[in-house]
Amino acid sequence: MAKKQEFVKEITSREENFSQWYTDVILKTQMVDYGPVKGTMVIRPYGYRIWELIQQQLDARFKECGVQNAYFPLLIPESLLKKEAEHVEGFAPEVAWVTKGGHEELAEPLVVRPTSETIFCDMFSKWVQSYRDLPMKLNQWCNVMRWEKSTRPFLRTSEFLWQEGHTIHSTQEEALEMTMQMIGVYGKFAEEVLAMPVIIGQKSDKERFAGAVATYSMEAMMQDGQALQAGTSHNLGQHFAKVFDIKFLGKDGVQEYVHQTSWGVSTRLIGGLIMTHSDDRGLVLPPRVAPIQAVVLPIAMHKEGVIEGAEKIVESLKAAGIRTEFDTRDQSAGWKFNEWEMKGVPVRIEVGPRDLEAGQVTIMRRDTLEKSVLPIEGLAEAIVDLLDDVQEGLLCKARGYRDERIFEANDLDELREAVEDKHGFASTMWCGSRECEDLIKEKTGATSRVMPFEQKCHGDKCVCCGKPATVNMLFARSY
Amino acid sequence: MAKKQEFVKEITSREENFSQWYTDVILKTQMVDYGPVKGTMVIRPYGYRIWELIQQQLDARFKECGVQNAYFPLLIPESLLKKEAEHVEGFAPEVAWVTKGGHEELAEPLVVRPTSETIFCDMFSKWVQSYRDLPMKLNQWCNVMRWEKSTRPFLRTSEFLWQEGHTIHSTQEEALEMTMQMIGVYGKFAEEVLAMPVIIGQKSDKERFAGAVATYSMEAMMQDGQALQAGTSHNLGQHFAKVFDIKFLGKDGVQEYVHQTSWGVSTRLIGGLIMTHSDDRGLVLPPRVAPIQAVVLPIAMHKEGVIEGAEKIVESLKAAGIRTEFDTRDQSAGWKFNEWEMKGVPVRIEVGPRDLEAGQVTIMRRDTLEKSVLPIEGLAEAIVDLLDDVQEGLLCKARGYRDERIFEANDLDELREAVEDKHGFASTMWCGSRECEDLIKEKTGATSRVMPFEQKCHGDKCVCCGKPATVNMLFARSY
């Protein structure tokens, strides 16, 4: 017991070392562990349950958009990957190659998918004949692999889990609409389910997906002021359609190329929600993705009627659809308090003999650490409401935190100050040139994040070169 | 239209060529397609939806057994795979090797997991300290790869989707109990959800999993009389624990090795359910895994009130939780009948103007092709009941079919006759020797399937050598 309590206290504070704090939190809560191959992670049950809850809720939203799930092969022939020039250039440096099957060398090397545009295109070209076959809106939940040099669990690993949507349409307008719809779905999901506020906008040409016409992204601010690209939606235009020959017979009897989109979010979202909400005691989980939403702790368990009384409460919570844990382990209350706080369970419910006598329980909410007393009668309904409050409170707090850390920057000095001294985002006017974008990176370490859909105007001069600016761009250091 | 109707008629009959019939059914219903790499498959939405329904219902049953989901890395270092001698010998000939990451050769080659015992063991050895950490019951839903020479979609492909459960326990008894519990879960699932009757028993030493102490399997009979191994559960004993050093401190303060199990089912189940129920018109799907359980076809759609009347029916079915499709496409009723029969939708509901006037609809159930008339009032409840009937009817029919084709065989001739002439399983007495098992394979093409838990006795002599028999063994040709 002593050992374990110490364990909890071993979490480094965010102030002292944010990066170490993150590592402590994810390892000590047993969300994840390092795999035997460098750069890989094992997602343990407590982390994986969060992914399952993300999947369920996001998948339902996809299905509402008419998207159907499918599964495409892991291995892609080199020749397919190479078809779209910009795409292969972007991905070739970071793919893993299968060169041997059983005891034989393969005639053609295969890549472990880093993303699946090419193999979807290959099949689309077989499946589509006429406008009647369109739109085709597919998605897959799968693993992908990118051979990264520098890795961190959830944020950047050589293998990760994600979903990738791939759709084809008969018109440019429809493809653009789909691209926008999906980044919108992601944004709403991030805010409503993960309680993670995001800024949505378009990426610069430098930062867009290899092979896309335009990439849209949602960017979140972590508690260290760095940006996390949390989801992207690409308008692929007809780039892939032309090299993969995905044609359809239009209503007018003319052969045309399809217009395409792709979009994805990954287990990176888990890293994002941790770095958005958690604190020096450990995880703080938004109720909608918390594996355990409420933990019931019987106090003085050995006293007559306590276990039975607490059990009744557990049953009523479960019946109300609350993911409830009943902790009857033989440990001290103090030890359990620490454990469940570290694990970020949104609500703790203490049930002692005196509580039961008085027909009440003691509640602690994890986000504010506030305690209160609630009557047992109608408790389940009260907890449902409380969980909604916690969910809303987390979003509100994170939004306030972020909004305070977006600074208008009118020159390079102010930009550097915003990201380096003030640990935030710089909202700038930008001329749109690659030269300025590169120079900003060199001088400040910040990269362009997005041109927000909600454009702000801070004048008419580029933050870097002083020439006429065309757009409001957010710059930040990023994960 | 003409083209499509022909399409439907192109399904080869089972009588004529069972194997071609299977291929026709899965391709023409768009369940699956061939991937660009030989031996791979693309699971299309209609096939994948079945897998999702299997996953949901099986996963809930796992969770009831206290199993938690996790995710382990795809790539396994060669050195890990090699630790357990029998295991590597079994799998090495059929693994895919990653030898290059980005532009660099890897120092140690990595295998794409053919199964994950070794990597689970590697992590278990880090995670387990004392008996308090046990049992640990993990499962993952993932892709695996086996470099097969001869492949068929769903039945045997170089990549497939599956779940693999891995558990560790403090006692031998508990591990054995878990092994049995899981093969039991599989068997109940196969019968209750897939309506696929199975025979459960133990595998011969020759057929057991590489590295296991004992393998238990469920075997189903396809309509051509061949056996399909549809799920396995392995008692791994302490084989892996010893080579991976998975030790725990017992209650008595002594270090001991854990006792281990693993168990899995795969997308092969989809192939199994097709070959169990489907017919010359195409798919016949058990309602519990049918992507669409009822299709509503408005007849004479252009007539006033038909669409509206049919729509109300659709809404009431959906409200009752029935997966319902409303087919208002501009095609003839005959074309739609063919299409939905081919796709195996359990219940077709025709709604015409005269039906609506009379307050009734015309129903056809796919399994028996019987038509009937039902009142619109209370229709949803009636369809729920009908779907239950279909589900039960399919299991009953398949069980009858199978039971008629299990033949007692007392010598090699009778065994050959059972599998070759009568297209069934041979129930035999067997001495247990590898020599007889090999000779039977050579002479009859049949392999040992299982020693059923429900042992039959047909005498005391081995079907092959005539020496004293120790056990009742099923032999059959198999997928």
mmCIF file of N, CA and C in Angstrom, chain A residues 33-37 40-45 48-49 52 59 63 68-75 77 80 92-104 106 110 112-113 119 122-123 126-127 129 138 143 145 147 149 159 161, chain B residues 3 33-37 40-45 48-49 52 59 63 68-75 77 80 92-104 106 110 112-113 119 122-123 126-127 138 143 145 147 149 159 161:
data_model
loop_
_atom_site.group_PDB
_atom_site.id
_atom_site.type_symbol
_atom_site.label_atom_id
_atom_site.label_comp_id
_atom_site.label_asym_id
_atom_site.label_seq_id
_atom_site.Cartn_x
_atom_site.Cartn_y
_atom_site.Cartn_z
ATOM 1 N N ASP A 33 1.749 1.351 -22.752
ATOM 2 C CA ASP A 33 3.122 0.978 -22.410
ATOM 3 C C ASP A 33 3.934 0.959 -23.699
ATOM 4 N N TYR A 34 5.229 0.936 -23.563
ATOM 5 C CA TYR A 34 6.069 0.872 -24.753
ATOM 6 C C TYR A 34 6.126 -0.556 -25.269
ATOM 7 N N GLY A 35 6.011 -0.723 -26.590
ATOM 8 C CA GLY A 35 6.134 -2.051 -27.198
ATOM 9 C C GLY A 35 7.585 -2.426 -27.393
ATOM 10 N N PRO A 36 7.849 -3.703 -27.725
ATOM 11 C CA PRO A 36 9.234 -4.155 -27.880
ATOM 12 C C PRO A 36 9.971 -3.526 -29.068
ATOM 13 N N VAL A 37 9.232 -3.138 -30.111
ATOM 14 C CA VAL A 37 9.893 -2.476 -31.243
ATOM 15 C C VAL A 37 9.888 -0.977 -30.981
ATOM 16 N N THR A 40 6.871 1.875 -30.955
ATOM 17 C CA THR A 40 5.527 1.285 -30.932
ATOM 18 C C THR A 40 4.934 1.386 -29.525
ATOM 19 N N MET A 41 3.619 1.278 -29.447
ATOM 20 C CA MET A 41 2.963 1.326 -28.136
ATOM 21 C C MET A 41 1.983 0.168 -27.999
ATOM 22 N N VAL A 42 1.808 -0.250 -26.759
ATOM 23 C CA VAL A 42 0.760 -1.202 -26.419
ATOM 24 C C VAL A 42 -0.340 -0.380 -25.751
ATOM 25 N N ILE A 43 -1.526 -0.413 -26.311
ATOM 26 C CA ILE A 43 -2.627 0.323 -25.686
ATOM 27 C C ILE A 43 -3.308 -0.616 -24.703
ATOM 28 N N ARG A 44 -3.194 -0.299 -23.424
ATOM 29 C CA ARG A 44 -3.730 -1.172 -22.376
ATOM 30 C C ARG A 44 -5.227 -0.914 -22.182
ATOM 31 N N PRO A 45 -5.907 -1.799 -21.477
ATOM 32 C CA PRO A 45 -7.371 -1.683 -21.407
ATOM 33 C C PRO A 45 -7.909 -0.299 -21.020
ATOM 34 N N TYR A 48 -7.472 1.755 -24.062
ATOM 35 C CA TYR A 48 -8.219 1.240 -25.211
ATOM 36 C C TYR A 48 -9.717 1.473 -25.052
ATOM 37 N N ARG A 49 -10.196 1.432 -23.811
ATOM 38 C CA ARG A 49 -11.628 1.661 -23.578
ATOM 39 C C ARG A 49 -12.028 3.063 -24.029
ATOM 40 N N GLU A 52 -12.411 2.882 -27.693
ATOM 41 C CA GLU A 52 -13.692 2.256 -28.047
ATOM 42 C C GLU A 52 -14.845 3.251 -27.927
ATOM 43 N N ASP A 59 -18.356 6.825 -34.960
ATOM 44 C CA ASP A 59 -18.902 5.965 -35.997
ATOM 45 C C ASP A 59 -20.393 6.238 -36.214
ATOM 46 N N LYS A 63 -22.144 7.346 -39.744
ATOM 47 C CA LYS A 63 -23.266 6.646 -40.368
ATOM 48 C C LYS A 63 -24.412 7.614 -40.670
ATOM 49 N N GLN A 68 -20.362 4.233 -45.014
ATOM 50 C CA GLN A 68 -20.382 2.802 -44.693
ATOM 51 C C GLN A 68 -18.964 2.320 -44.399
ATOM 52 N N ASN A 69 -18.844 1.410 -43.463
ATOM 53 C CA ASN A 69 -17.526 0.866 -43.145
ATOM 54 C C ASN A 69 -17.150 -0.290 -44.052
ATOM 55 N N ALA A 70 -15.852 -0.432 -44.265
ATOM 56 C CA ALA A 70 -15.302 -1.501 -45.105
ATOM 57 C C ALA A 70 -13.924 -1.836 -44.546
ATOM 58 N N TYR A 71 -13.268 -2.818 -45.160
ATOM 59 C CA TYR A 71 -11.881 -3.086 -44.762
ATOM 60 C C TYR A 71 -11.019 -3.400 -45.979
ATOM 61 N N PHE A 72 -9.959 -2.624 -46.126
ATOM 62 C CA PHE A 72 -9.035 -2.764 -47.254
ATOM 63 C C PHE A 72 -7.717 -3.355 -46.768
ATOM 64 N N PRO A 73 -6.986 -4.038 -47.670
ATOM 65 C CA PRO A 73 -5.760 -4.718 -47.234
ATOM 66 C C PRO A 73 -4.687 -3.793 -46.660
ATOM 67 N N LEU A 74 -3.935 -4.369 -45.734
ATOM 68 C CA LEU A 74 -2.820 -3.681 -45.068
ATOM 69 C C LEU A 74 -1.670 -3.382 -46.019
ATOM 70 N N LEU A 75 -1.403 -4.324 -46.917
ATOM 71 C CA LEU A 75 -0.215 -4.203 -47.766
ATOM 72 C C LEU A 75 -0.556 -3.625 -49.141
ATOM 73 N N PRO A 77 1.048 -2.620 -52.947
ATOM 74 C CA PRO A 77 2.191 -2.813 -53.839
ATOM 75 C C PRO A 77 2.905 -1.481 -54.098
ATOM 76 N N LEU A 80 1.525 0.791 -56.808
ATOM 77 C CA LEU A 80 0.332 1.602 -56.537
ATOM 78 C C LEU A 80 0.712 2.879 -55.800
ATOM 79 N N ALA A 92 7.015 8.103 -48.973
ATOM 80 C CA ALA A 92 8.081 7.103 -49.137
ATOM 81 C C ALA A 92 9.125 7.104 -48.014
ATOM 82 N N PRO A 93 9.532 8.301 -47.522
ATOM 83 C CA PRO A 93 10.578 8.282 -46.491
ATOM 84 C C PRO A 93 10.133 7.631 -45.181
ATOM 85 N N GLU A 94 8.839 7.434 -44.994
ATOM 86 C CA GLU A 94 8.398 6.945 -43.695
ATOM 87 C C GLU A 94 7.531 5.691 -43.774
ATOM 88 N N VAL A 95 7.755 4.857 -44.780
ATOM 89 C CA VAL A 95 6.978 3.621 -44.819
ATOM 90 C C VAL A 95 7.837 2.407 -44.459
ATOM 91 N N ALA A 96 7.144 1.398 -43.923
ATOM 92 C CA ALA A 96 7.792 0.117 -43.631
ATOM 93 C C ALA A 96 7.550 -0.804 -44.826
ATOM 94 N N TRP A 97 8.578 -1.556 -45.177
ATOM 95 C CA TRP A 97 8.524 -2.398 -46.372
ATOM 96 C C TRP A 97 8.508 -3.879 -46.026
ATOM 97 N N VAL A 98 7.538 -4.598 -46.608
ATOM 98 C CA VAL A 98 7.550 -6.061 -46.541
ATOM 99 C C VAL A 98 8.235 -6.557 -47.809
ATOM 100 N N THR A 99 9.319 -7.290 -47.608
ATOM 101 C CA THR A 99 10.097 -7.737 -48.772
ATOM 102 C C THR A 99 10.170 -9.250 -48.869
ATOM 103 N N LYS A 100 9.661 -9.940 -47.835
ATOM 104 C CA LYS A 100 9.781 -11.395 -47.782
ATOM 105 C C LYS A 100 8.489 -12.003 -47.265
ATOM 106 N N GLY A 101 8.012 -13.077 -47.932
ATOM 107 C CA GLY A 101 6.832 -13.792 -47.457
ATOM 108 C C GLY A 101 7.219 -15.243 -47.248
ATOM 109 N N GLY A 102 7.031 -15.761 -46.023
ATOM 110 C CA GLY A 102 7.518 -17.101 -45.721
ATOM 111 C C GLY A 102 9.032 -17.095 -45.912
ATOM 112 N N HIS A 103 9.538 -18.017 -46.715
ATOM 113 C CA HIS A 103 10.986 -18.052 -46.909
ATOM 114 C C HIS A 103 11.411 -17.402 -48.225
ATOM 115 N N GLU A 104 10.465 -16.797 -48.935
ATOM 116 C CA GLU A 104 10.801 -16.259 -50.261
ATOM 117 C C GLU A 104 10.818 -14.741 -50.343
ATOM 118 N N LEU A 106 9.955 -11.377 -52.118
ATOM 119 C CA LEU A 106 8.829 -11.009 -52.969
ATOM 120 C C LEU A 106 9.322 -10.384 -54.277
ATOM 121 N N LEU A 110 6.221 -4.604 -50.846
ATOM 122 C CA LEU A 110 4.911 -4.102 -50.445
ATOM 123 C C LEU A 110 5.090 -3.131 -49.297
ATOM 124 N N VAL A 112 3.562 -1.371 -45.876
ATOM 125 C CA VAL A 112 2.518 -1.418 -44.862
ATOM 126 C C VAL A 112 1.834 -0.053 -44.934
ATOM 127 N N ARG A 113 0.515 -0.043 -45.144
ATOM 128 C CA ARG A 113 -0.173 1.228 -45.437
ATOM 129 C C ARG A 113 0.194 2.330 -44.443
ATOM 130 N N ILE A 119 -4.868 2.430 -52.473
ATOM 131 C CA ILE A 119 -5.560 1.151 -52.614
ATOM 132 C C ILE A 119 -7.077 1.357 -52.729
ATOM 133 N N ASP A 122 -7.514 2.237 -56.367
ATOM 134 C CA ASP A 122 -7.393 1.059 -57.222
ATOM 135 C C ASP A 122 -8.728 0.313 -57.284
ATOM 136 N N MET A 123 -9.406 0.182 -56.146
ATOM 137 C CA MET A 123 -10.688 -0.525 -56.129
ATOM 138 C C MET A 123 -11.809 0.350 -56.701
ATOM 139 N N LYS A 126 -12.265 -0.008 -60.261
ATOM 140 C CA LYS A 126 -12.954 -1.231 -60.684
ATOM 141 C C LYS A 126 -14.463 -1.135 -60.463
ATOM 142 N N TRP A 127 -14.863 -0.437 -59.416
ATOM 143 C CA TRP A 127 -16.258 -0.490 -58.958
ATOM 144 C C TRP A 127 -17.186 0.540 -59.603
ATOM 145 N N GLN A 129 -18.906 2.652 -62.437
ATOM 146 C CA GLN A 129 -19.183 2.717 -63.859
ATOM 147 C C GLN A 129 -19.978 3.980 -64.211
ATOM 148 N N LEU A 138 -17.003 5.591 -48.135
ATOM 149 C CA LEU A 138 -16.480 4.483 -47.342
ATOM 150 C C LEU A 138 -15.583 4.975 -46.215
ATOM 151 N N ASN A 143 -5.294 -0.032 -38.452
ATOM 152 C CA ASN A 143 -3.956 0.391 -38.049
ATOM 153 C C ASN A 143 -3.194 0.900 -39.267
ATOM 154 N N MET A 145 0.925 2.609 -40.429
ATOM 155 C CA MET A 145 2.300 2.632 -39.955
ATOM 156 C C MET A 145 3.119 3.700 -40.672
ATOM 157 N N TRP A 147 7.090 5.224 -40.313
ATOM 158 C CA TRP A 147 8.363 4.982 -39.644
ATOM 159 C C TRP A 147 8.954 6.276 -39.108
ATOM 160 N N LYS A 149 10.979 8.891 -36.555
ATOM 161 C CA LYS A 149 12.236 8.888 -35.801
ATOM 162 C C LYS A 149 11.960 9.158 -34.319
ATOM 163 N N GLU A 159 3.303 2.844 -35.335
ATOM 164 C CA GLU A 159 1.992 2.296 -35.691
ATOM 165 C C GLU A 159 0.946 3.008 -34.848
ATOM 166 N N LEU A 161 -3.644 3.616 -34.446
ATOM 167 C CA LEU A 161 -4.993 3.261 -34.888
ATOM 168 C C LEU A 161 -5.696 4.529 -35.343
ATOM 169 N N LYS B 3 -29.261 -6.184 -67.930
ATOM 170 C CA LYS B 3 -27.912 -6.602 -67.590
ATOM 171 C C LYS B 3 -27.848 -7.099 -66.143
ATOM 172 N N ASP B 33 -14.160 -8.344 -52.454
ATOM 173 C CA ASP B 33 -13.517 -8.344 -53.765
ATOM 174 C C ASP B 33 -12.060 -8.748 -53.545
ATOM 175 N N TYR B 34 -11.381 -9.085 -54.615
ATOM 176 C CA TYR B 34 -9.964 -9.430 -54.502
ATOM 177 C C TYR B 34 -9.138 -8.165 -54.402
ATOM 178 N N GLY B 35 -8.171 -8.137 -53.493
ATOM 179 C CA GLY B 35 -7.261 -7.000 -53.374
ATOM 180 C C GLY B 35 -6.149 -7.088 -54.407
ATOM 181 N N PRO B 36 -5.377 -5.998 -54.563
ATOM 182 C CA PRO B 36 -4.323 -5.991 -55.575
ATOM 183 C C PRO B 36 -3.166 -6.952 -55.288
ATOM 184 N N VAL B 37 -2.923 -7.255 -54.019
ATOM 185 C CA VAL B 37 -1.872 -8.230 -53.703
ATOM 186 C C VAL B 37 -2.514 -9.618 -53.658
ATOM 187 N N THR B 40 -5.097 -11.442 -51.008
ATOM 188 C CA THR B 40 -5.738 -10.503 -50.085
ATOM 189 C C THR B 40 -7.173 -10.226 -50.527
ATOM 190 N N MET B 41 -7.985 -9.757 -49.591
ATOM 191 C CA MET B 41 -9.372 -9.429 -49.939
ATOM 192 C C MET B 41 -9.720 -8.029 -49.444
ATOM 193 N N VAL B 42 -10.637 -7.411 -50.156
ATOM 194 C CA VAL B 42 -11.240 -6.161 -49.709
ATOM 195 C C VAL B 42 -12.617 -6.533 -49.192
ATOM 196 N N ILE B 43 -12.902 -6.243 -47.944
ATOM 197 C CA ILE B 43 -14.230 -6.536 -47.407
ATOM 198 C C ILE B 43 -15.102 -5.308 -47.660
ATOM 199 N N ARG B 44 -16.101 -5.482 -48.516
ATOM 200 C CA ARG B 44 -16.947 -4.361 -48.918
ATOM 201 C C ARG B 44 -18.057 -4.142 -47.872
ATOM 202 N N PRO B 45 -18.732 -3.005 -47.920
ATOM 203 C CA PRO B 45 -19.678 -2.689 -46.840
ATOM 204 C C PRO B 45 -20.673 -3.803 -46.496
ATOM 205 N N TYR B 48 -18.699 -6.290 -44.592
ATOM 206 C CA TYR B 48 -18.128 -5.754 -43.362
ATOM 207 C C TYR B 48 -19.189 -5.521 -42.287
ATOM 208 N N ARG B 49 -20.401 -5.166 -42.739
ATOM 209 C CA ARG B 49 -21.481 -4.942 -41.775
ATOM 210 C C ARG B 49 -21.769 -6.226 -40.985
ATOM 211 N N GLU B 52 -19.188 -6.435 -38.379
ATOM 212 C CA GLU B 52 -19.487 -5.522 -37.261
ATOM 213 C C GLU B 52 -20.541 -6.124 -36.330
ATOM 214 N N ASP B 59 -18.309 -9.451 -28.700
ATOM 215 C CA ASP B 59 -17.589 -8.622 -27.738
ATOM 216 C C ASP B 59 -18.384 -8.483 -26.426
ATOM 217 N N LYS B 63 -17.053 -9.520 -22.700
ATOM 218 C CA LYS B 63 -17.045 -8.604 -21.558
ATOM 219 C C LYS B 63 -17.763 -9.229 -20.361
ATOM 220 N N GLN B 68 -11.133 -7.802 -21.109
ATOM 221 C CA GLN B 68 -10.980 -6.397 -21.489
ATOM 222 C C GLN B 68 -10.235 -6.299 -22.809
ATOM 223 N N ASN B 69 -10.615 -5.338 -23.636
ATOM 224 C CA ASN B 69 -9.921 -5.160 -24.911
ATOM 225 C C ASN B 69 -8.673 -4.300 -24.768
ATOM 226 N N ALA B 70 -7.709 -4.560 -25.625
ATOM 227 C CA ALA B 70 -6.457 -3.818 -25.658
ATOM 228 C C ALA B 70 -5.979 -3.829 -27.103
ATOM 229 N N TYR B 71 -4.847 -3.171 -27.343
ATOM 230 C CA TYR B 71 -4.264 -3.253 -28.684
ATOM 231 C C TYR B 71 -2.747 -3.377 -28.606
ATOM 232 N N PHE B 72 -2.233 -4.427 -29.208
ATOM 233 C CA PHE B 72 -0.800 -4.713 -29.205
ATOM 234 C C PHE B 72 -0.213 -4.471 -30.592
ATOM 235 N N PRO B 73 1.086 -4.159 -30.666
ATOM 236 C CA PRO B 73 1.682 -3.805 -31.959
ATOM 237 C C PRO B 73 1.606 -4.912 -33.010
ATOM 238 N N LEU B 74 1.514 -4.467 -34.256
ATOM 239 C CA LEU B 74 1.464 -5.334 -35.429
ATOM 240 C C LEU B 74 2.784 -6.075 -35.659
ATOM 241 N N LEU B 75 3.891 -5.382 -35.394
ATOM 242 C CA LEU B 75 5.199 -5.954 -35.733
ATOM 243 C C LEU B 75 5.876 -6.595 -34.529
ATOM 244 N N PRO B 77 9.394 -8.533 -33.172
ATOM 245 C CA PRO B 77 10.802 -8.796 -33.486
ATOM 246 C C PRO B 77 11.030 -10.298 -33.679
ATOM 247 N N LEU B 80 11.629 -12.413 -30.589
ATOM 248 C CA LEU B 80 10.488 -12.809 -29.752
ATOM 249 C C LEU B 80 9.793 -14.032 -30.342
ATOM 250 N N ALA B 92 6.842 -19.842 -38.769
ATOM 251 C CA ALA B 92 7.877 -19.227 -39.607
ATOM 252 C C ALA B 92 7.639 -19.383 -41.106
ATOM 253 N N PRO B 93 7.163 -20.557 -41.568
ATOM 254 C CA PRO B 93 6.997 -20.692 -43.024
ATOM 255 C C PRO B 93 5.935 -19.775 -43.612
ATOM 256 N N GLU B 94 5.094 -19.205 -42.779
ATOM 257 C CA GLU B 94 3.997 -18.434 -43.341
ATOM 258 C C GLU B 94 3.907 -17.007 -42.800
ATOM 259 N N VAL B 95 5.034 -16.427 -42.439
ATOM 260 C CA VAL B 95 4.963 -15.033 -41.994
ATOM 261 C C VAL B 95 5.536 -14.085 -43.037
ATOM 262 N N ALA B 96 5.017 -12.849 -42.997
ATOM 263 C CA ALA B 96 5.533 -11.781 -43.847
ATOM 264 C C ALA B 96 6.557 -10.991 -43.047
ATOM 265 N N TRP B 97 7.645 -10.630 -43.698
ATOM 266 C CA TRP B 97 8.761 -9.981 -43.006
ATOM 267 C C TRP B 97 8.921 -8.522 -43.409
ATOM 268 N N VAL B 98 8.992 -7.639 -42.414
ATOM 269 C CA VAL B 98 9.361 -6.252 -42.668
ATOM 270 C C VAL B 98 10.868 -6.155 -42.447
ATOM 271 N N THR B 99 11.569 -5.731 -43.493
ATOM 272 C CA THR B 99 13.033 -5.688 -43.400
ATOM 273 C C THR B 99 13.585 -4.284 -43.592
ATOM 274 N N LYS B 100 12.698 -3.342 -43.947
ATOM 275 C CA LYS B 100 13.153 -1.997 -44.272
ATOM 276 C C LYS B 100 12.177 -0.985 -43.708
ATOM 277 N N GLY B 101 12.685 0.080 -43.063
ATOM 278 C CA GLY B 101 11.847 1.168 -42.561
ATOM 279 C C GLY B 101 12.339 2.461 -43.179
ATOM 280 N N GLY B 102 11.439 3.167 -43.901
ATOM 281 C CA GLY B 102 11.891 4.347 -44.639
ATOM 282 C C GLY B 102 12.916 3.885 -45.662
ATOM 283 N N HIS B 103 14.085 4.499 -45.659
ATOM 284 C CA HIS B 103 15.099 4.088 -46.635
ATOM 285 C C HIS B 103 16.160 3.164 -46.030
ATOM 286 N N GLU B 104 15.947 2.763 -44.768
ATOM 287 C CA GLU B 104 17.005 1.979 -44.109
ATOM 288 C C GLU B 104 16.651 0.518 -43.863
ATOM 289 N N LEU B 106 16.514 -2.671 -41.638
ATOM 290 C CA LEU B 106 16.387 -2.817 -40.190
ATOM 291 C C LEU B 106 17.485 -3.726 -39.641
ATOM 292 N N LEU B 110 11.441 -7.855 -38.697
ATOM 293 C CA LEU B 110 10.217 -7.899 -37.896
ATOM 294 C C LEU B 110 9.172 -8.710 -38.645
ATOM 295 N N VAL B 112 5.168 -9.482 -39.432
ATOM 296 C CA VAL B 112 3.808 -8.992 -39.299
ATOM 297 C C VAL B 112 3.064 -10.094 -38.552
ATOM 298 N N ARG B 113 2.449 -9.773 -37.429
ATOM 299 C CA ARG B 113 1.893 -10.811 -36.545
ATOM 300 C C ARG B 113 1.041 -11.828 -37.305
ATOM 301 N N ILE B 119 4.123 -11.551 -28.323
ATOM 302 C CA ILE B 119 4.193 -10.155 -27.877
ATOM 303 C C ILE B 119 3.330 -9.930 -26.629
ATOM 304 N N ASP B 122 5.584 -11.131 -23.855
ATOM 305 C CA ASP B 122 6.634 -10.165 -23.558
ATOM 306 C C ASP B 122 6.109 -9.087 -22.604
ATOM 307 N N MET B 123 4.881 -8.615 -22.833
ATOM 308 C CA MET B 123 4.313 -7.575 -21.971
ATOM 309 C C MET B 123 3.839 -8.162 -20.640
ATOM 310 N N LYS B 126 6.376 -8.176 -18.045
ATOM 311 C CA LYS B 126 6.651 -6.871 -17.421
ATOM 312 C C LYS B 126 5.562 -6.494 -16.418
ATOM 313 N N TRP B 127 4.338 -6.906 -16.700
ATOM 314 C CA TRP B 127 3.183 -6.404 -15.940
ATOM 315 C C TRP B 127 2.837 -7.214 -14.695
ATOM 316 N N LEU B 138 -7.182 -10.479 -21.471
ATOM 317 C CA LEU B 138 -7.160 -9.465 -22.522
ATOM 318 C C LEU B 138 -7.619 -10.043 -23.861
ATOM 319 N N ASN B 143 -6.046 -7.175 -37.288
ATOM 320 C CA ASN B 143 -5.673 -7.892 -38.511
ATOM 321 C C ASN B 143 -4.445 -8.761 -38.242
ATOM 322 N N MET B 145 -1.643 -11.726 -40.379
ATOM 323 C CA MET B 145 -1.203 -12.086 -41.716
ATOM 324 C C MET B 145 -0.491 -13.431 -41.725
ATOM 325 N N TRP B 147 1.155 -15.969 -44.748
ATOM 326 C CA TRP B 147 1.475 -16.015 -46.160
ATOM 327 C C TRP B 147 1.046 -17.338 -46.772
ATOM 328 N N LYS B 149 -0.449 -20.053 -49.571
ATOM 329 C CA LYS B 149 -0.283 -20.309 -51.002
ATOM 330 C C LYS B 149 -1.631 -20.292 -51.706
ATOM 331 N N GLU B 159 -4.176 -11.943 -45.406
ATOM 332 C CA GLU B 159 -4.512 -11.092 -44.257
ATOM 333 C C GLU B 159 -5.961 -11.372 -43.896
ATOM 334 N N LEU B 161 -9.145 -10.566 -40.602
ATOM 335 C CA LEU B 161 -9.500 -9.899 -39.349
ATOM 336 C C LEU B 161 -9.928 -10.957 -38.357
#
